[in-house]
Short mmCIF file of N, CA and C in Angstrom, two decimals:
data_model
loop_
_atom_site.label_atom_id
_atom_site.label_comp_id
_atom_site.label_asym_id
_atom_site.label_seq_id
_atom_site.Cartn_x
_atom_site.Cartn_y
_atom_site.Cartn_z
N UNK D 1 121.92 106.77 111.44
CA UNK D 1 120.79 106.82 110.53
C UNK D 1 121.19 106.19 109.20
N UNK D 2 120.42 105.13 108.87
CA UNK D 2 120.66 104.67 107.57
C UNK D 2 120.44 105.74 106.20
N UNK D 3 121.54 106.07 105.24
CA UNK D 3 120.44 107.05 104.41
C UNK D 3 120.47 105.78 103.11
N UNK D 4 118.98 106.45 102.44
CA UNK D 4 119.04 105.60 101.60
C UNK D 4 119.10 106.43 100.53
N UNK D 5 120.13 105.64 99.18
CA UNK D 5 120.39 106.14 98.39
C UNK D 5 119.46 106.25 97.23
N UNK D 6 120.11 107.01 95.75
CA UNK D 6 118.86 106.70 95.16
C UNK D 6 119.81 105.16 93.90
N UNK D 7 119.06 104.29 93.91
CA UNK D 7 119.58 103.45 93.18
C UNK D 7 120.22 103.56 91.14
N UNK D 8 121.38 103.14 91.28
CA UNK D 8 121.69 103.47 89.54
C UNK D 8 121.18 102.21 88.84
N UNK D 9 121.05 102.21 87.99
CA UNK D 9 120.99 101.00 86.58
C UNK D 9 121.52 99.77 87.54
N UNK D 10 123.36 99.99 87.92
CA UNK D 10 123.79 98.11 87.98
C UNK D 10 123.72 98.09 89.64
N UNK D 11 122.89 98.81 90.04
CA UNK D 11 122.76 98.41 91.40
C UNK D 11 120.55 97.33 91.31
N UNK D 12 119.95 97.46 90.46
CA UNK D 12 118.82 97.00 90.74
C UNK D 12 118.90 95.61 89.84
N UNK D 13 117.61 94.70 89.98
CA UNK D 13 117.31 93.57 89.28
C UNK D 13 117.38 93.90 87.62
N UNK D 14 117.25 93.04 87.19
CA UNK D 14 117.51 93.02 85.41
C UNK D 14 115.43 93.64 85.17
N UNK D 15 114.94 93.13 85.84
CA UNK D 15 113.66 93.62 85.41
C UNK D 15 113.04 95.32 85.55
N UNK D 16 113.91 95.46 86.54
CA UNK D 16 114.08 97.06 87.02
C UNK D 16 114.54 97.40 85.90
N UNK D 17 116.28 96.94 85.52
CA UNK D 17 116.88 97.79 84.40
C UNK D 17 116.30 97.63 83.57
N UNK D 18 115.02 97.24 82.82
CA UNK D 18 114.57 96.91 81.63
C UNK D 18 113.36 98.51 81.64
N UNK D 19 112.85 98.28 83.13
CA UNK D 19 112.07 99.83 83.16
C UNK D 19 112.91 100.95 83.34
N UNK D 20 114.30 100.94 83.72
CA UNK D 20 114.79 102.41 83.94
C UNK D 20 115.00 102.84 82.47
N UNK D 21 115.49 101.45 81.53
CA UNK D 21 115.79 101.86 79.91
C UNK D 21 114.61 102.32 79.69
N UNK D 22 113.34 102.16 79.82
CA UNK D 22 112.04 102.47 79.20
C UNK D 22 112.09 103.61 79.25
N UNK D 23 112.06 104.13 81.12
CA UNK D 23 111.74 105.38 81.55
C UNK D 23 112.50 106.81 80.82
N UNK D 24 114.01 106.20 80.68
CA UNK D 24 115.34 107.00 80.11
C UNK D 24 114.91 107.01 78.59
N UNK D 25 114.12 106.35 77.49
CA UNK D 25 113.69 106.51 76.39
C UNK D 25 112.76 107.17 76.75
N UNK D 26 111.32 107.71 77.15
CA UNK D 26 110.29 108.25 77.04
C UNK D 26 110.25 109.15 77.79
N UNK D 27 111.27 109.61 79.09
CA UNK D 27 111.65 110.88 79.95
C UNK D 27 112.21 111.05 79.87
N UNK D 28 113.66 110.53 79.37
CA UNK D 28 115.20 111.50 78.61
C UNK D 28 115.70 110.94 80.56
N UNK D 29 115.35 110.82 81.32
CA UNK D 29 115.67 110.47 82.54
C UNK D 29 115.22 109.28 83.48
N UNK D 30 115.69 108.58 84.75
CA UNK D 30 114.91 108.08 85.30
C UNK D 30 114.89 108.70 87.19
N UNK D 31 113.79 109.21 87.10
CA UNK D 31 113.33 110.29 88.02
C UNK D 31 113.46 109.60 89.34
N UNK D 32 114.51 110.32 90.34
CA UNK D 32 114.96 109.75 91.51
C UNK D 32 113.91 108.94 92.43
N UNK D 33 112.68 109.73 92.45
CA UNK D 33 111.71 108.60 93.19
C UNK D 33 111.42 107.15 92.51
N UNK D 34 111.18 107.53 91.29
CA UNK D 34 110.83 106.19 90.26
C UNK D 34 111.66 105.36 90.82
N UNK D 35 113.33 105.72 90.25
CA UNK D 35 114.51 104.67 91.05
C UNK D 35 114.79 104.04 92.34
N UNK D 36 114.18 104.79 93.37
CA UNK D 36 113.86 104.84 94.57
C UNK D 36 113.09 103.35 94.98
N UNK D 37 112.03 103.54 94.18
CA UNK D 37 111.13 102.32 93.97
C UNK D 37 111.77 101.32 93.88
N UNK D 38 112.76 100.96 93.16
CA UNK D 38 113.47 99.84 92.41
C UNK D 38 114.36 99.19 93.46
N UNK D 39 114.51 99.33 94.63
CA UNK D 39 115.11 99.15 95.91
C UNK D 39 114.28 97.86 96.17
N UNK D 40 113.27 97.44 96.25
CA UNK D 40 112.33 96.72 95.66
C UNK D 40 112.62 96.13 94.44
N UNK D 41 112.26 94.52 94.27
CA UNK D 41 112.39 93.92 93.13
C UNK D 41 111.07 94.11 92.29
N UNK D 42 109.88 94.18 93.24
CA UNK D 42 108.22 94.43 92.21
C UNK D 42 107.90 95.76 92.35
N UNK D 43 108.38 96.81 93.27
CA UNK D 43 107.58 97.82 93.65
C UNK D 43 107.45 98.76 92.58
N UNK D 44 108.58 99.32 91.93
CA UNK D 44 108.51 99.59 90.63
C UNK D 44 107.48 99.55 89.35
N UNK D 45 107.55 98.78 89.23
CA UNK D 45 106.75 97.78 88.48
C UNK D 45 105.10 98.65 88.47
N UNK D 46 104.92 97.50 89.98
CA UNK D 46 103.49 97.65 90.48
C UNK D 46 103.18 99.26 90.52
N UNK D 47 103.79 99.87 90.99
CA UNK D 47 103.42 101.68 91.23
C UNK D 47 103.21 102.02 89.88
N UNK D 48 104.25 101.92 88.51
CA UNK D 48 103.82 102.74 87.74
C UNK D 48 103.07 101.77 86.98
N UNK D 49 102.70 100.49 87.27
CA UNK D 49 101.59 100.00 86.38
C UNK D 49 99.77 100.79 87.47
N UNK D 50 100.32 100.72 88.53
CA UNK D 50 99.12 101.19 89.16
C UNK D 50 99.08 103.08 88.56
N UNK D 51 100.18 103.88 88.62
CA UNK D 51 99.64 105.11 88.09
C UNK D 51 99.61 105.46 86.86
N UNK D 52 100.09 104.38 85.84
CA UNK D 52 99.89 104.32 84.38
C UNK D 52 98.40 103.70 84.25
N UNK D 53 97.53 103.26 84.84
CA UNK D 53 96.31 102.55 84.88
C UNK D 53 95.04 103.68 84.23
N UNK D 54 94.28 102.77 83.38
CA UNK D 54 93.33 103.96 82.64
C UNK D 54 92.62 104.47 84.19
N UNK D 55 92.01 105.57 83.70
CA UNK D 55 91.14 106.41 84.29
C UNK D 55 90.32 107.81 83.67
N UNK D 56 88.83 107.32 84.31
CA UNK D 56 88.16 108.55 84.06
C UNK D 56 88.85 110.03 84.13
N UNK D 57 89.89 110.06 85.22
CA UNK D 57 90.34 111.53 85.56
C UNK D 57 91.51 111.78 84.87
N UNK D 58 91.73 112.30 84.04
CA UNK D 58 93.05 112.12 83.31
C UNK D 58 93.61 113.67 83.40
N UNK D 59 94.68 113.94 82.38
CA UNK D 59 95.02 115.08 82.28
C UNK D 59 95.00 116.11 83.38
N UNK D 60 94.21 117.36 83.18
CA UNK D 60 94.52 118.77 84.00
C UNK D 60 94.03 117.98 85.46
N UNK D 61 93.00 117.17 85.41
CA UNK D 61 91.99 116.82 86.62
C UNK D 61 93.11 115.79 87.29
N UNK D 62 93.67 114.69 86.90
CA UNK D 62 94.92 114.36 87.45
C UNK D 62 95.82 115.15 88.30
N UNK D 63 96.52 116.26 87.50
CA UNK D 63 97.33 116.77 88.64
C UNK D 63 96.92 118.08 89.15
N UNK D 64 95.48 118.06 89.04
CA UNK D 64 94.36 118.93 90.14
C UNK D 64 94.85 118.00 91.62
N UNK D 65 94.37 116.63 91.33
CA UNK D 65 93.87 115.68 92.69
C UNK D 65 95.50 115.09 92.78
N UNK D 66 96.82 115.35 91.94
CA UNK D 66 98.19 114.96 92.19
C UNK D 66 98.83 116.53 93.37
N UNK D 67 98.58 117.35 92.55
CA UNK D 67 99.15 118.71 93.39
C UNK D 67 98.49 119.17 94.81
N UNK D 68 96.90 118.81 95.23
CA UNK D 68 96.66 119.22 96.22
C UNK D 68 97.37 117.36 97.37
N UNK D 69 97.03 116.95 97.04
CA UNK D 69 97.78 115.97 97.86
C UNK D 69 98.83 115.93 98.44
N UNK D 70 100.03 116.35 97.46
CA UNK D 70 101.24 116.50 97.87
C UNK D 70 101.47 117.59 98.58
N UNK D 71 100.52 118.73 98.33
CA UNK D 71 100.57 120.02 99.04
C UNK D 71 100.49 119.48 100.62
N UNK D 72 99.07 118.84 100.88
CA UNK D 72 98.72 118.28 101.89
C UNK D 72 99.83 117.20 102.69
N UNK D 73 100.16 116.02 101.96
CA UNK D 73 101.14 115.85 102.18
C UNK D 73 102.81 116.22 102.65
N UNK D 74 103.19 117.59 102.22
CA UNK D 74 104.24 118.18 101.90
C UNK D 74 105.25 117.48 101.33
N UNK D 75 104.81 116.86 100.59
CA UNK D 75 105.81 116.24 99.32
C UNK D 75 106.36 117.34 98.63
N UNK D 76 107.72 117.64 98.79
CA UNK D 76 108.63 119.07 98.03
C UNK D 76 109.01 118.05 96.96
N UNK D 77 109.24 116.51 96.24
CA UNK D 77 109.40 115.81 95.37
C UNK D 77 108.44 115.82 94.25
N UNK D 78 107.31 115.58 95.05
CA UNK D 78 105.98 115.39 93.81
C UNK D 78 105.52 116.89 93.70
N UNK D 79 105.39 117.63 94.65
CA UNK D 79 105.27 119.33 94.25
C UNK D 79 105.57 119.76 93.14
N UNK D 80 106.90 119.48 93.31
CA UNK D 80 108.32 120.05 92.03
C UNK D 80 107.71 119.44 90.85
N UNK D 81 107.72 118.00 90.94
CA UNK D 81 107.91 117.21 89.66
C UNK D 81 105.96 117.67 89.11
N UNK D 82 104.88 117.77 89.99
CA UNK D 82 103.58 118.21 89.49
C UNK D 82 103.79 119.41 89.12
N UNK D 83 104.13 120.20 89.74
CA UNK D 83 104.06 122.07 89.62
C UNK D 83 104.61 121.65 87.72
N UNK D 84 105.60 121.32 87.47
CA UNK D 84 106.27 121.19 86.13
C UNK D 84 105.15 120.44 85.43
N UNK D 85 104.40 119.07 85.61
CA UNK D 85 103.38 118.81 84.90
C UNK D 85 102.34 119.64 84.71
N UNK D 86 101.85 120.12 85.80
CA UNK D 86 100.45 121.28 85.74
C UNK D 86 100.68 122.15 84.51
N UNK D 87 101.82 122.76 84.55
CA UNK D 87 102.64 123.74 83.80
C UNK D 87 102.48 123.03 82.56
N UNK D 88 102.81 121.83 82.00
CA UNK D 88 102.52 121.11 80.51
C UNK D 88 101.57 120.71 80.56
N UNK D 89 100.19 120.95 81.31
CA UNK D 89 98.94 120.15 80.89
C UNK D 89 98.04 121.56 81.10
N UNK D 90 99.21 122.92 80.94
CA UNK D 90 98.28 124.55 80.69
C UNK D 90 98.12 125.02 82.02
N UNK D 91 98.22 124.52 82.90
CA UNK D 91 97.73 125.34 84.39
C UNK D 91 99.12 126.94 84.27
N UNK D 92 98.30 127.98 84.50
CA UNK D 92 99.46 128.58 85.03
C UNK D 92 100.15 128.46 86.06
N UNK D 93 101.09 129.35 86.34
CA UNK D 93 101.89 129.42 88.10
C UNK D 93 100.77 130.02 88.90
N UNK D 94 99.94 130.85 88.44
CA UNK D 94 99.20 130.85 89.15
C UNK D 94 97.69 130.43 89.91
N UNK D 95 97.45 129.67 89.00
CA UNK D 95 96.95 128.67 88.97
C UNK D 95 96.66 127.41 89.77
N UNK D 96 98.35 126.92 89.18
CA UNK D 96 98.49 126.33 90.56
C UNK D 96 98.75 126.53 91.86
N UNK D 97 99.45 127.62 92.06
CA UNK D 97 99.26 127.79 93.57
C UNK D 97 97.47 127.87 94.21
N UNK D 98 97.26 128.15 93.52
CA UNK D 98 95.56 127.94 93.87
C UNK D 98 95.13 126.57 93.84
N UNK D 99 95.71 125.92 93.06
CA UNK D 99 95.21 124.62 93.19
C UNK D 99 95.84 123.48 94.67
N UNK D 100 96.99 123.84 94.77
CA UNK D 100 97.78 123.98 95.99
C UNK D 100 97.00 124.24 97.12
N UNK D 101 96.48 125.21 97.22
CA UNK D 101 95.49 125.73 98.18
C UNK D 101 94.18 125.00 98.37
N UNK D 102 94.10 124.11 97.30
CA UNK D 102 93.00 123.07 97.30
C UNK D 102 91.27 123.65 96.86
N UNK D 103 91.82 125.29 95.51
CA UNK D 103 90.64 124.81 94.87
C UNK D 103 90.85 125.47 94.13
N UNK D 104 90.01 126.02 92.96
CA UNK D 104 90.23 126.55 91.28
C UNK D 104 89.69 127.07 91.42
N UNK D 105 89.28 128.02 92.01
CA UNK D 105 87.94 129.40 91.63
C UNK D 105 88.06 129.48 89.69
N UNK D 106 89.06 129.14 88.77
CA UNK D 106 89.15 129.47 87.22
C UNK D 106 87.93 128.48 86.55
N UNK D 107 87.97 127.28 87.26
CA UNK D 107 86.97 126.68 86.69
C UNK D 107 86.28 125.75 88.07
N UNK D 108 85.02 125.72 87.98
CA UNK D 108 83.68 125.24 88.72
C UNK D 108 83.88 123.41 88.93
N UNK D 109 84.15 123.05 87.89
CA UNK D 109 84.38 121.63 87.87
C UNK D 109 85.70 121.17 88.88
N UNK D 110 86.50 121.67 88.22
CA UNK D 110 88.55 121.31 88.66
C UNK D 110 88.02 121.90 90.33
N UNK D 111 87.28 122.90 90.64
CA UNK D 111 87.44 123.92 91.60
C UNK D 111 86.34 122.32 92.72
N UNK D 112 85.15 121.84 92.72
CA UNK D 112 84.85 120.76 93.46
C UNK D 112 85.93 119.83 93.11
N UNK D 113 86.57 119.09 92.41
CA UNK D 113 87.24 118.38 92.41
C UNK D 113 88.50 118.68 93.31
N UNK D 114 89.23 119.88 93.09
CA UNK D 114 90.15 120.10 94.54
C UNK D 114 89.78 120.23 95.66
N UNK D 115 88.54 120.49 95.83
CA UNK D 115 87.94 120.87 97.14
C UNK D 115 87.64 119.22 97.98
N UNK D 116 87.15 118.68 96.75
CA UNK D 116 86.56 117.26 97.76
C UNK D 116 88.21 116.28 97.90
N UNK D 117 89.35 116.83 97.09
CA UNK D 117 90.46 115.54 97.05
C UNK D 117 91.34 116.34 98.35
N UNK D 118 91.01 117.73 98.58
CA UNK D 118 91.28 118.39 100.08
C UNK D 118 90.80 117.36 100.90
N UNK D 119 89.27 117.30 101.03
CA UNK D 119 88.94 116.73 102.24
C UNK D 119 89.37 115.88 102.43
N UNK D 120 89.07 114.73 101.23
CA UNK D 120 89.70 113.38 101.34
C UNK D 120 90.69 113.24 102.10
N UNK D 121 91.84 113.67 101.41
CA UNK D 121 93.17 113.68 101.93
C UNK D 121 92.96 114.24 103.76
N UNK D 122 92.61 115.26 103.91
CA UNK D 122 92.93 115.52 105.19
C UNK D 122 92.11 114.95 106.00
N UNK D 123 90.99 114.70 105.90
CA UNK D 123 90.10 113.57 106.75
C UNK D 123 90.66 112.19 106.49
N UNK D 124 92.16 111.77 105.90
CA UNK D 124 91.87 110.56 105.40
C UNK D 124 90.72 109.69 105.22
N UNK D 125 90.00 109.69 104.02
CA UNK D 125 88.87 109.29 103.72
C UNK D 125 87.14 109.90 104.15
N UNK D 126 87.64 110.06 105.43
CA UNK D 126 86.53 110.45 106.19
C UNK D 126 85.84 111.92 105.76
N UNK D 127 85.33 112.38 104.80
CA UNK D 127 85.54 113.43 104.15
C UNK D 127 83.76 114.01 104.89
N UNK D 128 83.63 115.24 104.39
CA UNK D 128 82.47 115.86 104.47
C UNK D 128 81.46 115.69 103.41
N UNK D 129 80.35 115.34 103.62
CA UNK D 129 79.63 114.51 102.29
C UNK D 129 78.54 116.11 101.88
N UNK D 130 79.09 116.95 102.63
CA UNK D 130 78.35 117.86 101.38
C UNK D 130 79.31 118.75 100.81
N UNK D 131 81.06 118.15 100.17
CA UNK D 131 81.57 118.13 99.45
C UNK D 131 81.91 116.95 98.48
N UNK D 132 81.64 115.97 98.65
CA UNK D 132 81.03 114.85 98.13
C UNK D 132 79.60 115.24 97.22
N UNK D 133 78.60 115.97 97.64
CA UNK D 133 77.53 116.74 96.36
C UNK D 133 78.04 117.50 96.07
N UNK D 134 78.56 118.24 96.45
CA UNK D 134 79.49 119.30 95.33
C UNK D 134 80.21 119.28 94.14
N UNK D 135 80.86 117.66 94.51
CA UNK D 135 81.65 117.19 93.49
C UNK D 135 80.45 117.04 91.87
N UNK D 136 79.62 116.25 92.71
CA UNK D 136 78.48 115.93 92.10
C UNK D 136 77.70 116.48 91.10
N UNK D 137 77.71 117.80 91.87
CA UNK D 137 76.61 118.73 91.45
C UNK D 137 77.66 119.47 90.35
N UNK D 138 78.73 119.85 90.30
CA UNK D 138 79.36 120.16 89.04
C UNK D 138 80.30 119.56 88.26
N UNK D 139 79.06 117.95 88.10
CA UNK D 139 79.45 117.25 86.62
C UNK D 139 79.80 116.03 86.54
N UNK D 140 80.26 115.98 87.98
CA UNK D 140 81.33 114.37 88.37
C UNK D 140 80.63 113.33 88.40
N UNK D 141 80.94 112.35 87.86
CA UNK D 141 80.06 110.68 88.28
C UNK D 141 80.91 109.98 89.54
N UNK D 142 79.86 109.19 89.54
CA UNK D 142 80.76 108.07 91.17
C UNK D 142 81.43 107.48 90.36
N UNK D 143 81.95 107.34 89.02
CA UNK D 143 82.82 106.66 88.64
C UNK D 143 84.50 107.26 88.73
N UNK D 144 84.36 108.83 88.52
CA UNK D 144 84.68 109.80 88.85
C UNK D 144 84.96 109.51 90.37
N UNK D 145 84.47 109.53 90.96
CA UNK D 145 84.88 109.80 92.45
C UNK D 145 86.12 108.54 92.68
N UNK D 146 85.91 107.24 92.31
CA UNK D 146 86.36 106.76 92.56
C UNK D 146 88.11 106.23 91.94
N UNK D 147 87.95 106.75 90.70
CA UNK D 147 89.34 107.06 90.30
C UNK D 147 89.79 108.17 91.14
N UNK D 148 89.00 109.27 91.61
CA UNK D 148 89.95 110.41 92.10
C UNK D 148 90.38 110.04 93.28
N UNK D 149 89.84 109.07 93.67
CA UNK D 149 90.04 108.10 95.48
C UNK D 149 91.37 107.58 94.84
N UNK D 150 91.44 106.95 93.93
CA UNK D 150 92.66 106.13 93.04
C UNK D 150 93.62 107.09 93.11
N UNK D 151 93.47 107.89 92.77
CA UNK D 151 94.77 108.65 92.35
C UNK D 151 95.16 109.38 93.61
N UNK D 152 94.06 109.56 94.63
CA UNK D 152 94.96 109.95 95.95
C UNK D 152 95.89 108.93 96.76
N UNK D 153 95.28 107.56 96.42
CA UNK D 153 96.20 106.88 96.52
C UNK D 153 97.11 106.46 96.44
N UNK D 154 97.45 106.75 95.04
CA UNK D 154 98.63 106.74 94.11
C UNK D 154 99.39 107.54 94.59
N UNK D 155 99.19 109.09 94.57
CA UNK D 155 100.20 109.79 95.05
C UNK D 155 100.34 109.95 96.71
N UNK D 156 99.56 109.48 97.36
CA UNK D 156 99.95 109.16 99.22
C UNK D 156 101.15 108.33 98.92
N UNK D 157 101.17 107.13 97.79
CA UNK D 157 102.30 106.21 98.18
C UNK D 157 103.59 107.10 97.97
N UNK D 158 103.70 107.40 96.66
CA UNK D 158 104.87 108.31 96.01
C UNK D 158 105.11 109.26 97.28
N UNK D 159 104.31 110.15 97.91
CA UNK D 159 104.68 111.47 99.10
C UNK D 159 105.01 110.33 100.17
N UNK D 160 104.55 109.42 100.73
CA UNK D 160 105.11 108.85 101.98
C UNK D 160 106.57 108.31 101.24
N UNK D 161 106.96 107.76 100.17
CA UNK D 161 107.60 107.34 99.96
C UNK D 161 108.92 108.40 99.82
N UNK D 162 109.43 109.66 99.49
CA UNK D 162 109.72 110.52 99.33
C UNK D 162 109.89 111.01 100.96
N UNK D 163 108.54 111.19 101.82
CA UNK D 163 108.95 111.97 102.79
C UNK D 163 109.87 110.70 103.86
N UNK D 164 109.91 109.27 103.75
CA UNK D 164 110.75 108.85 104.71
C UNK D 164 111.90 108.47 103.89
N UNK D 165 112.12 108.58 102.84
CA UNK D 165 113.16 108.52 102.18
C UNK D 165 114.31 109.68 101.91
N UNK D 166 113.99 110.86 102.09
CA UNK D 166 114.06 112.29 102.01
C UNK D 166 115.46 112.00 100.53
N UNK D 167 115.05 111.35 99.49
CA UNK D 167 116.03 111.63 97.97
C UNK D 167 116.28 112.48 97.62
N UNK D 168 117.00 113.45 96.81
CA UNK D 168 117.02 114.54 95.91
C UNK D 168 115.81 114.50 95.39
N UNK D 169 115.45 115.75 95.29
CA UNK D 169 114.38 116.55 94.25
C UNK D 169 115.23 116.42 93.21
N UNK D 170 115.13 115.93 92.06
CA UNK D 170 115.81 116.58 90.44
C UNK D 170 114.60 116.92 89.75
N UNK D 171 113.86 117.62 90.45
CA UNK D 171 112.75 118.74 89.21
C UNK D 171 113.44 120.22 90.04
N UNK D 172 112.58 121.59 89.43
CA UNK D 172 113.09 122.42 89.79
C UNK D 172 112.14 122.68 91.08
N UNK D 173 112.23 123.35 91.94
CA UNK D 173 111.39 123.23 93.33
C UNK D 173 110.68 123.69 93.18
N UNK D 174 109.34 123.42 93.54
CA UNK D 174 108.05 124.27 93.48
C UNK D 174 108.20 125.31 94.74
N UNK D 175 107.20 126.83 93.96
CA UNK D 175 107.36 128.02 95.34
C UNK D 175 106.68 127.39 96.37
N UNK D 176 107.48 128.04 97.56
CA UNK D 176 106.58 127.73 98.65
C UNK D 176 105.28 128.77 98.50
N UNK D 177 104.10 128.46 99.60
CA UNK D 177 103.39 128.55 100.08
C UNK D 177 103.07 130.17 100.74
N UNK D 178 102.47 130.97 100.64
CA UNK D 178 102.47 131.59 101.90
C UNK D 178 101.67 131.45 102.87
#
């Protein structure tokens, strides 16, 4: 079995090392999947210009539709590293495990928004369209919908990328599940 490692600074392209310096100034680190990426001369690049990309869904609603994915997914990488964001964008622990579970009974809005980025994800695409009005009906625009399509995307790549790569976690592990 080939394992793959996670790449340092003088093992990637000069354009890589120019983002790991970025990443190591503005995260104090450069986060094993990020590096991971860099195995790749563009992939890097392209991923965090694609999940640095504006969007309607930002903040708490981000890693609403980042944490149930990976749940779904079983990404124990992006779990860890979201469970710790949720946590700085106010979600409690408990909280998120609810959000984990793929919905927010705390708030009506976040609570359709996990519910429909559930379906998504587990229907890949093919979702139930009277969670699709749900979304709707508490608040969301189709402009809305379609960044939150974005950002499941975003993080499918990061969890597939992670689950056939199987790297170190360096966040602290998110609880399991019961």
């Amino acid at each position: 079995m080939t394992l793959i490692n996670v790449p340092t600074r003088e093992e990637v392209n000069a354009t890589n090392q120019a983002i790991f310096d970025n990443l190591k100034k503005s995260l104090g680190m450069v986060p094993n999947l990020f590096a991971t990426f860099a195995h790749s001369e563009t992939a890097l690049a392209t991923y965090l210009a694609f999940q640095n990309a504006k969007s309607s869904v930002s903040g708490k609603a981000r890693e609403v539709v980042n944490l149930v994915v990976s749940q779904i997914n079983e990404c124990e990488y992006c779990l860890a590293a979201h469970t710790m964001l949720g946590k700085m964008n106010g979600f409690t622990d408990e909280q998120i495990i609810e959000i984990r579970h793929g919905h927010a009974s705390f708030d009506p809005k976040l609570d359709a928004l996990a519910r429909l980025t559930k379906g998504i994800t587990q229907s890949r695409g093919h979702v139930d369209q009277a969670l699709v009005e749900a979304f709707f009906a508490a608040g969301w625009t189709k402009g809305n919908l379609v960044d939150a399509i974005v950002i499941i995307g975003d993080k499918t790549v990061s969890n597939y990328l992670h689950s056939t790569t199987k790297i170190p976690v360096d966040f602290p592990a998110a609880p399991k599940l019961d």
